[in-house]
PDB file of N, CA and C in Angstrom:
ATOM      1  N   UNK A   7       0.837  -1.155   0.000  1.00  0.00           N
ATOM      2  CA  UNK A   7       0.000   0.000   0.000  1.00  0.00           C
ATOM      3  C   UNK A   7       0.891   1.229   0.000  1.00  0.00           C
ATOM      4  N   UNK A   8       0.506   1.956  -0.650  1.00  0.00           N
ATOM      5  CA  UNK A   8       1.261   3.365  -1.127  1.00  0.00           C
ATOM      6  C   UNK A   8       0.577   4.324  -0.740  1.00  0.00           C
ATOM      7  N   UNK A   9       0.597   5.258   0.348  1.00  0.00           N
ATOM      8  CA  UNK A   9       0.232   6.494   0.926  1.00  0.00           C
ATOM      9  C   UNK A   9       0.782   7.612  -0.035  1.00  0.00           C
ATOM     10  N   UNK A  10       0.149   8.566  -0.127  1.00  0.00           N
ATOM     11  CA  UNK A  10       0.283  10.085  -0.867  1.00  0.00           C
ATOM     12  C   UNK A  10      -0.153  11.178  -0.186  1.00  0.00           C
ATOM     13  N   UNK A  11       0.495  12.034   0.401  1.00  0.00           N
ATOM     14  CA  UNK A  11       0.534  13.540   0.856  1.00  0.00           C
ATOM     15  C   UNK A  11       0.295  14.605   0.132  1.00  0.00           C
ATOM     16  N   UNK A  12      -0.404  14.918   0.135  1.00  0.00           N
ATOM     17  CA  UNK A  12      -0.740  16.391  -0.618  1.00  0.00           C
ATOM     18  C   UNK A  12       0.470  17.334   0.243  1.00  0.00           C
ATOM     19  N   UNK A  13       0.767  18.339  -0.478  1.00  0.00           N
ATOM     20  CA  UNK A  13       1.855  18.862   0.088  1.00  0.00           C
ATOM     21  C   UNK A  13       1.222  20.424  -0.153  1.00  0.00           C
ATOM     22  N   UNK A  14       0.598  20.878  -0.842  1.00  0.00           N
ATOM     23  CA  UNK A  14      -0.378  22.351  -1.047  1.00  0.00           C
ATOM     24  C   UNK A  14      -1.010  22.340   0.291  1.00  0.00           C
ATOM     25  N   UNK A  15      -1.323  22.241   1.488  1.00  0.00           N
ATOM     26  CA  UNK A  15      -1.543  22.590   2.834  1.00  0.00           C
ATOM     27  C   UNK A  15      -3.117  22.447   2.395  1.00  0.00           C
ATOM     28  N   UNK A  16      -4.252  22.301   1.564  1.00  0.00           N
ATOM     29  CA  UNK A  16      -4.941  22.462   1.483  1.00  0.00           C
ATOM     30  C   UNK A  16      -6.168  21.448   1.726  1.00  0.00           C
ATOM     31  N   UNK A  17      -5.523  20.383   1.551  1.00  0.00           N
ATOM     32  CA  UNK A  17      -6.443  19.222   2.733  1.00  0.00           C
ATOM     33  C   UNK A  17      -5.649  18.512   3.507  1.00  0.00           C
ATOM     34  N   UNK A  18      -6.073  18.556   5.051  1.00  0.00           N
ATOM     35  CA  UNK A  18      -5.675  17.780   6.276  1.00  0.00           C
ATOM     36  C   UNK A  18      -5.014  16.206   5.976  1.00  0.00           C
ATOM     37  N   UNK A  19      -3.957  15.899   6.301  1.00  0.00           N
ATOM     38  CA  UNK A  19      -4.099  14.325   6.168  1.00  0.00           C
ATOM     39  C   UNK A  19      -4.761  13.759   7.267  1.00  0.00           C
ATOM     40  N   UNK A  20      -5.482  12.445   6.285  1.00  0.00           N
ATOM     41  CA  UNK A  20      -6.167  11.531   6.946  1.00  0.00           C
ATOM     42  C   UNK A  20      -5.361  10.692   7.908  1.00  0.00           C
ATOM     43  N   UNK A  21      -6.070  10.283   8.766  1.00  0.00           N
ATOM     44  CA  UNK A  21      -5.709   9.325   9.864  1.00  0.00           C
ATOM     45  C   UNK A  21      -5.289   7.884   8.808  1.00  0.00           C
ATOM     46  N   UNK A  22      -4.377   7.415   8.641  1.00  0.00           N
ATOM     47  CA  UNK A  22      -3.989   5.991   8.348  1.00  0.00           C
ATOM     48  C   UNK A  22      -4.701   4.831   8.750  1.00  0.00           C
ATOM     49  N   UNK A  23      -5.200   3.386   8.297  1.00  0.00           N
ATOM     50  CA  UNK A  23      -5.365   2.871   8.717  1.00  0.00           C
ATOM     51  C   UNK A  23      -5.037   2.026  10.023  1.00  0.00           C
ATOM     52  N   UNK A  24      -4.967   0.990  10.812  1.00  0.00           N
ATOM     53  CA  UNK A  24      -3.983   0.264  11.752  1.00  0.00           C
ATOM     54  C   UNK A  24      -4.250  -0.416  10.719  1.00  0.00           C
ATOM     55  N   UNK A  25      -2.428  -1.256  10.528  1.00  0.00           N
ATOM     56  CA  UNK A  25      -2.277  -2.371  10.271  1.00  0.00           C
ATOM     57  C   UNK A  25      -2.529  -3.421  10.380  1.00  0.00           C
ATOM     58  N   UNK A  26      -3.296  -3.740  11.686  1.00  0.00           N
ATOM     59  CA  UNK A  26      -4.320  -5.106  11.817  1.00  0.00           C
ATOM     60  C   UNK A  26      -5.501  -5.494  11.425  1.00  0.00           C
ATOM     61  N   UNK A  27      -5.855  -4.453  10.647  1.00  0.00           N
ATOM     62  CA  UNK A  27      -7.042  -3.991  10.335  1.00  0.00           C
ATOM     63  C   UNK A  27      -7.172  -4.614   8.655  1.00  0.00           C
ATOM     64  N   UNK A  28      -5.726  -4.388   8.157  1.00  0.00           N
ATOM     65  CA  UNK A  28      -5.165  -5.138   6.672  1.00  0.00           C
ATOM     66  C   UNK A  28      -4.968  -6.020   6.800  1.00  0.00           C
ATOM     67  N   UNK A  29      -4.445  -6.820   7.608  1.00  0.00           N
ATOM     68  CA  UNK A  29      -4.084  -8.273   7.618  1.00  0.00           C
ATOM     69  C   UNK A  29      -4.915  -8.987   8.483  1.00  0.00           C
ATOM     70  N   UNK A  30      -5.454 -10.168   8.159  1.00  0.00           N
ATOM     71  CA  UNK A  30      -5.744 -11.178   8.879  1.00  0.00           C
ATOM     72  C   UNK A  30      -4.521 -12.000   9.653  1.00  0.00           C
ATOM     73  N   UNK A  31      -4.741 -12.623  10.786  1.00  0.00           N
ATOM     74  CA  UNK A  31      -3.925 -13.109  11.266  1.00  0.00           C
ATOM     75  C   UNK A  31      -4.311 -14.588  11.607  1.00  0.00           C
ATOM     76  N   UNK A  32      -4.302 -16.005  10.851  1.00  0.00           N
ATOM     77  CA  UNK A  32      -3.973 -16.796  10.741  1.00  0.00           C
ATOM     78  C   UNK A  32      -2.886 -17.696  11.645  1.00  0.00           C
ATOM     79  N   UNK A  33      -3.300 -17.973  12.914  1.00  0.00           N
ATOM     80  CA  UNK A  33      -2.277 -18.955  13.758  1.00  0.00           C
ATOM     81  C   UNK A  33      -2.478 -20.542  13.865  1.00  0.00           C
ATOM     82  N   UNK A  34      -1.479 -20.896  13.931  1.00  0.00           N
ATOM     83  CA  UNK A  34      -1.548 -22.584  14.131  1.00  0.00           C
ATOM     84  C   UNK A  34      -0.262 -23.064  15.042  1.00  0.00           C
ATOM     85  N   UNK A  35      -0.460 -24.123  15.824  1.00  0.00           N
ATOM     86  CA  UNK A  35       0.490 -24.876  16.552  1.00  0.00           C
ATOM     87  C   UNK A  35       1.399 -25.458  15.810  1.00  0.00           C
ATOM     88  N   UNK A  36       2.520 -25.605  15.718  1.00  0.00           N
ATOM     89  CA  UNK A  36       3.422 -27.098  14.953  1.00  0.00           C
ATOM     90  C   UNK A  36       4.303 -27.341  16.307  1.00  0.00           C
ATOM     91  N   UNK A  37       4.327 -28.631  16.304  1.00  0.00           N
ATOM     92  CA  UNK A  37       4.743 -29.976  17.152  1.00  0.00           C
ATOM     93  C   UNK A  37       6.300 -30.251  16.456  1.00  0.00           C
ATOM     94  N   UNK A  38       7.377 -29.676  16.843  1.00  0.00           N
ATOM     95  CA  UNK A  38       8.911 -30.331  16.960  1.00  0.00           C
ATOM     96  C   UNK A  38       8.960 -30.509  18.294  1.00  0.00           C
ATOM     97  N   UNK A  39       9.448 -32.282  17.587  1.00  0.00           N
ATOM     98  CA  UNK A  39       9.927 -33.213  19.050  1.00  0.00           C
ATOM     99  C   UNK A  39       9.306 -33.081  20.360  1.00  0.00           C
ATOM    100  N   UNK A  40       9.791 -32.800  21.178  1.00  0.00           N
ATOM    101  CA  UNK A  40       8.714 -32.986  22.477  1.00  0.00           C
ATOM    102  C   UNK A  40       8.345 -30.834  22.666  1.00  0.00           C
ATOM    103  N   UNK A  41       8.987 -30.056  21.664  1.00  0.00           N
ATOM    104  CA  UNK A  41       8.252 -28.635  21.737  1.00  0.00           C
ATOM    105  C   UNK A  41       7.233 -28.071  21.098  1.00  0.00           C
ATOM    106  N   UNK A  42       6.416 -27.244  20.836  1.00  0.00           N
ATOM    107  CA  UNK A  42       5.443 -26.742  20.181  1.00  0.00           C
ATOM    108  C   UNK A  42       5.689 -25.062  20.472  1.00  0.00           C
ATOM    109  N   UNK A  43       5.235 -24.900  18.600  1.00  0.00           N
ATOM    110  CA  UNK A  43       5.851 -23.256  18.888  1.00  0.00           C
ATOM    111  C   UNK A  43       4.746 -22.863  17.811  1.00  0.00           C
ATOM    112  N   UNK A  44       4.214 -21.523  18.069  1.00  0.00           N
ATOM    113  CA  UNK A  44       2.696 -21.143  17.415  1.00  0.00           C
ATOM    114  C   UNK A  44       3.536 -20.336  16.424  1.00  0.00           C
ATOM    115  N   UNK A  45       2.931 -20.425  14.793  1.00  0.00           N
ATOM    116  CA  UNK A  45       3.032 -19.774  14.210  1.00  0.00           C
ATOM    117  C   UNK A  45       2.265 -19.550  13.148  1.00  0.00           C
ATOM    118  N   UNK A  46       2.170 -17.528  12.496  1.00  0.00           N
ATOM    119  CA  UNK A  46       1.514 -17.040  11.604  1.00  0.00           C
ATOM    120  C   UNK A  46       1.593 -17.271  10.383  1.00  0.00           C
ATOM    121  N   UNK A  47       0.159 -16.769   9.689  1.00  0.00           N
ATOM    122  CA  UNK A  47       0.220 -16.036   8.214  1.00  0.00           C
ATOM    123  C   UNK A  47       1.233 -15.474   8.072  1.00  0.00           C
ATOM    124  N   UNK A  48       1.615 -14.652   8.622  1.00  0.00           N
ATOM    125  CA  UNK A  48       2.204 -13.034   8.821  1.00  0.00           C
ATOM    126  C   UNK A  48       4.054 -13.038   8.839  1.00  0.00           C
ATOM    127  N   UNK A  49       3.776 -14.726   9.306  1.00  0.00           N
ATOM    128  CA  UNK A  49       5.602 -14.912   9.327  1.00  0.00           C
ATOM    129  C   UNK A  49       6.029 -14.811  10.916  1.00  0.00           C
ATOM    130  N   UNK A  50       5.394 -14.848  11.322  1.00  0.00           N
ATOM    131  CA  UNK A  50       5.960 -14.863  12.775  1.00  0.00           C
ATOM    132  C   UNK A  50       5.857 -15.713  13.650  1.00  0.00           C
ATOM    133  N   UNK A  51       6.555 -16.201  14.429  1.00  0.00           N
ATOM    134  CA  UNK A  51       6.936 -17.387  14.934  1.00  0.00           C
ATOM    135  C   UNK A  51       6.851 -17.449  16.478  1.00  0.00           C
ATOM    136  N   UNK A  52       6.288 -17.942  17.431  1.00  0.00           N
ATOM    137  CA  UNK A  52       6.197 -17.981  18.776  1.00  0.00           C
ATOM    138  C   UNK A  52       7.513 -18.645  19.254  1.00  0.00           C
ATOM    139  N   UNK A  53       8.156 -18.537  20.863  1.00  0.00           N
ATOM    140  CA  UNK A  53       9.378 -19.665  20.775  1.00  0.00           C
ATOM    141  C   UNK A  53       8.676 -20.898  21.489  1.00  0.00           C
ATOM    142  N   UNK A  54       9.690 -21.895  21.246  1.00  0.00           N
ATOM    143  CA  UNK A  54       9.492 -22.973  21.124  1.00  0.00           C
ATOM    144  C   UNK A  54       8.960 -23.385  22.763  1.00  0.00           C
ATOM    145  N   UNK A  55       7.632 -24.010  23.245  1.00  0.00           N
ATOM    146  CA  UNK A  55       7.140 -24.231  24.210  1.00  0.00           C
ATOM    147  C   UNK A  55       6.874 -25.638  24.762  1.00  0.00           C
ATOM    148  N   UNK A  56       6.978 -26.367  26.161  1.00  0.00           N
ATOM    149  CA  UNK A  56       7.014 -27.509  26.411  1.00  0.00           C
ATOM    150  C   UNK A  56       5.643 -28.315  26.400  1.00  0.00           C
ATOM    151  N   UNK A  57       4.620 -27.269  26.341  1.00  0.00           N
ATOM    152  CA  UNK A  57       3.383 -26.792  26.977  1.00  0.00           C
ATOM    153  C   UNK A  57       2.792 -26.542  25.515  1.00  0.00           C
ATOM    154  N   UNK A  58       1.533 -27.424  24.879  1.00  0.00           N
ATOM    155  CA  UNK A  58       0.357 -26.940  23.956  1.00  0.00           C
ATOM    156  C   UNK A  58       0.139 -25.684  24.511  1.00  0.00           C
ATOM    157  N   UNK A  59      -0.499 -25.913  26.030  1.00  0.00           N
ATOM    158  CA  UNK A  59      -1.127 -24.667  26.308  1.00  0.00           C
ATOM    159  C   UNK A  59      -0.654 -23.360  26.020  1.00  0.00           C
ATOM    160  N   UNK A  60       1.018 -22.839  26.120  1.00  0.00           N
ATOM    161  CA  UNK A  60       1.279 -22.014  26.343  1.00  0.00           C
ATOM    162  C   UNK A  60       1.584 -21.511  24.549  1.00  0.00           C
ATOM    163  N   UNK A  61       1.927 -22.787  24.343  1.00  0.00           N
ATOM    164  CA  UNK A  61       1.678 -22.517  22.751  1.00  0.00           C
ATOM    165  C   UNK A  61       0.725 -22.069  21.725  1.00  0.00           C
ATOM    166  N   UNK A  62      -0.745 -22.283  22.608  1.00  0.00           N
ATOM    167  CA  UNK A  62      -2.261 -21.731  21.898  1.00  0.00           C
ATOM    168  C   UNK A  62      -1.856 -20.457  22.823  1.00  0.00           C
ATOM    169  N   UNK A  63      -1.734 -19.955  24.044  1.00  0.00           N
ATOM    170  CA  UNK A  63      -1.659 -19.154  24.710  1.00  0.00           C
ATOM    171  C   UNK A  63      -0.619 -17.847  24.163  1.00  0.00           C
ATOM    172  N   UNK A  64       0.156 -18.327  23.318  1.00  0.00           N
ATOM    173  CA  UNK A  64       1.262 -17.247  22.556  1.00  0.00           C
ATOM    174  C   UNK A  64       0.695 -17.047  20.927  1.00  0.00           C
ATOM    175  N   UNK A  65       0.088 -18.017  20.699  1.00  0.00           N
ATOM    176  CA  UNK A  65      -0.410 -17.814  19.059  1.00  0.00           C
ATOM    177  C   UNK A  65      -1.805 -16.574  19.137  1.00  0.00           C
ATOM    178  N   UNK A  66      -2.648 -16.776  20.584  1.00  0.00           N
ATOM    179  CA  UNK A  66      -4.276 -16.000  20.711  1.00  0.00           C
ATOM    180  C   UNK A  66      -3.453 -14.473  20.999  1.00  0.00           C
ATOM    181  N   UNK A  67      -2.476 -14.500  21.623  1.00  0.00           N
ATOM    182  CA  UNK A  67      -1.859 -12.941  22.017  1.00  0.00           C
ATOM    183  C   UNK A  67      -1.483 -12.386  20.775  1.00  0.00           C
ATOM    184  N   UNK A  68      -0.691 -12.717  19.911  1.00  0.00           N
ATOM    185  CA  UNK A  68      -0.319 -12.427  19.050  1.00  0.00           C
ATOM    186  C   UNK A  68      -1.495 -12.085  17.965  1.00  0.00           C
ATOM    187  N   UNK A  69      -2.655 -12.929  17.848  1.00  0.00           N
ATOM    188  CA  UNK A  69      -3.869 -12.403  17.032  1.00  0.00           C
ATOM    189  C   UNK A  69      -4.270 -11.474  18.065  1.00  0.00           C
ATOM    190  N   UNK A  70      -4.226 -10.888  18.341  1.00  0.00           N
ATOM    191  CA  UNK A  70      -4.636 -10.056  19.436  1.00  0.00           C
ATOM    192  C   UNK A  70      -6.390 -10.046  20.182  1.00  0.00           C
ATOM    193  N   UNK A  71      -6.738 -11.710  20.245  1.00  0.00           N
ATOM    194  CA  UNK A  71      -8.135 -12.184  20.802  1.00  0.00           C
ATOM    195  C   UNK A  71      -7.816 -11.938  22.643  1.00  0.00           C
TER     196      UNK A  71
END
């Protein structure tokens, strides 16, 4: 997405969107060896946890539920 400024002072810039607002955020668990580490659509990666729980518990923060 490509933003443009009027630079003639003659209309206000608009408020920008938030970025979460463009992307969906898509999480899932994956299971290496005895760890589990949540990761996005978006490319981002939770660290590696001993614990499912804490692993759904780092993927829901990150979607921001």
């Amino acid at each position: 997405m490509v933003v443009v400024a009027q630079q003639d002072g003659l209309d206000a810039p608009q408020d920008l969107p938030d970025r979460t607002d463009l992307t969906e955020h898509r999480t899932t668990t994956v299971e290496q060896g005895p760890f589990c580490s949540a990761r996005c659509s978006c490319g981002w990666r939770g660290p590696a946890r001993r614990a499912r729980s804490l692993a759904r518990t780092d993927a829901r923060d990150h979607a921001g539920a």
